[in-house]
C-alpha positions as a Python dict, from the first residue, in 0.01 Angstrom:
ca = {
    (1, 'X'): (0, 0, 0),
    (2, 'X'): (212, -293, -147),
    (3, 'X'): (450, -245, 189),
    (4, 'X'): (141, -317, 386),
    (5, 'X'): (45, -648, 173),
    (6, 'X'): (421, -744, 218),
    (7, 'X'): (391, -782, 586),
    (8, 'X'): (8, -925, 593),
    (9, 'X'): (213, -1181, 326),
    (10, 'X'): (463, -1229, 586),
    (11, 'X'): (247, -1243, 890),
    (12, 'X'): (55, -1558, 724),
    (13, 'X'): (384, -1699, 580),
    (14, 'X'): (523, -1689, 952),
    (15, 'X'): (198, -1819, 1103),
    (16, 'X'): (137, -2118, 900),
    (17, 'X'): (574, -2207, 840),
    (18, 'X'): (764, -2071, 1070),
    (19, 'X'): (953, -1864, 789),
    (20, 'X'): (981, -1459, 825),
    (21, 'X'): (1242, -1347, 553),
    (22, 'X'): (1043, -1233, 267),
    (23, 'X'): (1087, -1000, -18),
    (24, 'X'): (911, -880, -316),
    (25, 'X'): (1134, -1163, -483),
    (26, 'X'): (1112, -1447, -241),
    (27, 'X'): (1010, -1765, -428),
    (28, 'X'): (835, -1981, -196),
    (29, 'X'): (981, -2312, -313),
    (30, 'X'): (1312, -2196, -415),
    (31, 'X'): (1406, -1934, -127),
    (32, 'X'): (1130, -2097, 155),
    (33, 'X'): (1134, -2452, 61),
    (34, 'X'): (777, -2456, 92),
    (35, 'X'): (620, -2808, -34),
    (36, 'X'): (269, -2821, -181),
    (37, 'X'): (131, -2885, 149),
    (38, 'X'): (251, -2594, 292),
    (39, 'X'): (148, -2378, -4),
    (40, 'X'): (-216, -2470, 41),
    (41, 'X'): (-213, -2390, 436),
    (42, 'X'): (-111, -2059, 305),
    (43, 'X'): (-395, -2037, 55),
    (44, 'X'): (-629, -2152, 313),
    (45, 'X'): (-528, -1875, 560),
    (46, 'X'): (-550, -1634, 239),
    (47, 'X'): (-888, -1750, 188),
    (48, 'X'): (-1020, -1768, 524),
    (49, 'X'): (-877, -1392, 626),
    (50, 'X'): (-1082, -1239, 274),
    (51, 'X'): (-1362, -1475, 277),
    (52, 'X'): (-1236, -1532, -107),
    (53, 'X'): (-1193, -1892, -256),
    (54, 'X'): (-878, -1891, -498),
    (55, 'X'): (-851, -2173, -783),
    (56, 'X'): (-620, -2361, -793),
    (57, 'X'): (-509, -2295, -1142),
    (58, 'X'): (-393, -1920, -1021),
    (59, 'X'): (-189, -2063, -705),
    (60, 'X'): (61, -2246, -919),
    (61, 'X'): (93, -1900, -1113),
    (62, 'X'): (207, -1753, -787),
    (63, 'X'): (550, -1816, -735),
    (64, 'X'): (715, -1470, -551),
    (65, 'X'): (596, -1285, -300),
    (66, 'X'): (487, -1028, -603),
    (67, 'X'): (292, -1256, -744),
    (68, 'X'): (74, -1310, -487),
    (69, 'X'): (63, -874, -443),
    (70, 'X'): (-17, -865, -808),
    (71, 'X'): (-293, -1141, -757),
    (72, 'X'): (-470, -995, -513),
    (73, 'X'): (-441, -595, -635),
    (74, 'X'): (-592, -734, -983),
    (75, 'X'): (-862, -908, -840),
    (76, 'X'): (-951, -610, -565),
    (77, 'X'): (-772, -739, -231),
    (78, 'X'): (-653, -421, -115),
    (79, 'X'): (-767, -387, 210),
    (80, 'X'): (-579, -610, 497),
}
């Protein structure tokens, strides 16, 4: 399941940046020098695909790719 997530997390990173190389690691400021403004484009497209609104208190606590996996497996996004 968590492969799957990985490339739905890389389709969207691709779509909104431009950026494909992504691992379970990848920091998205460090490793994709992605600015806040980018981040949010990728929440938006996160929130638009799930019909889910995310706060922005748990962004900022999503910094890797795994993050974002653990996110969305604790709050029931398993289906993409």
């Amino acid at each position: 399941m968590e492969d799957k997530i990985l490339e739905f997390i890389r389709k969207i990173i691709y779509q909104v940046t431009g950026k494909s190389t992504l691992t379970y690691d990848t920091d998205f400021v460090q490793d994709l020098g992605l600015n806040s403004l980018d981040i949010m484009n990728v929440v938006g497209a996160f929130e638009e695909y799930f019909d889910v609104e995310i706060p922005n208190r748990d962004v900022w606590q999503m910094r890797q790719v795994k993050d974002v996996i653990a996110y969305m497996e604790k709050n029931g996004i398993t289906e993409v």
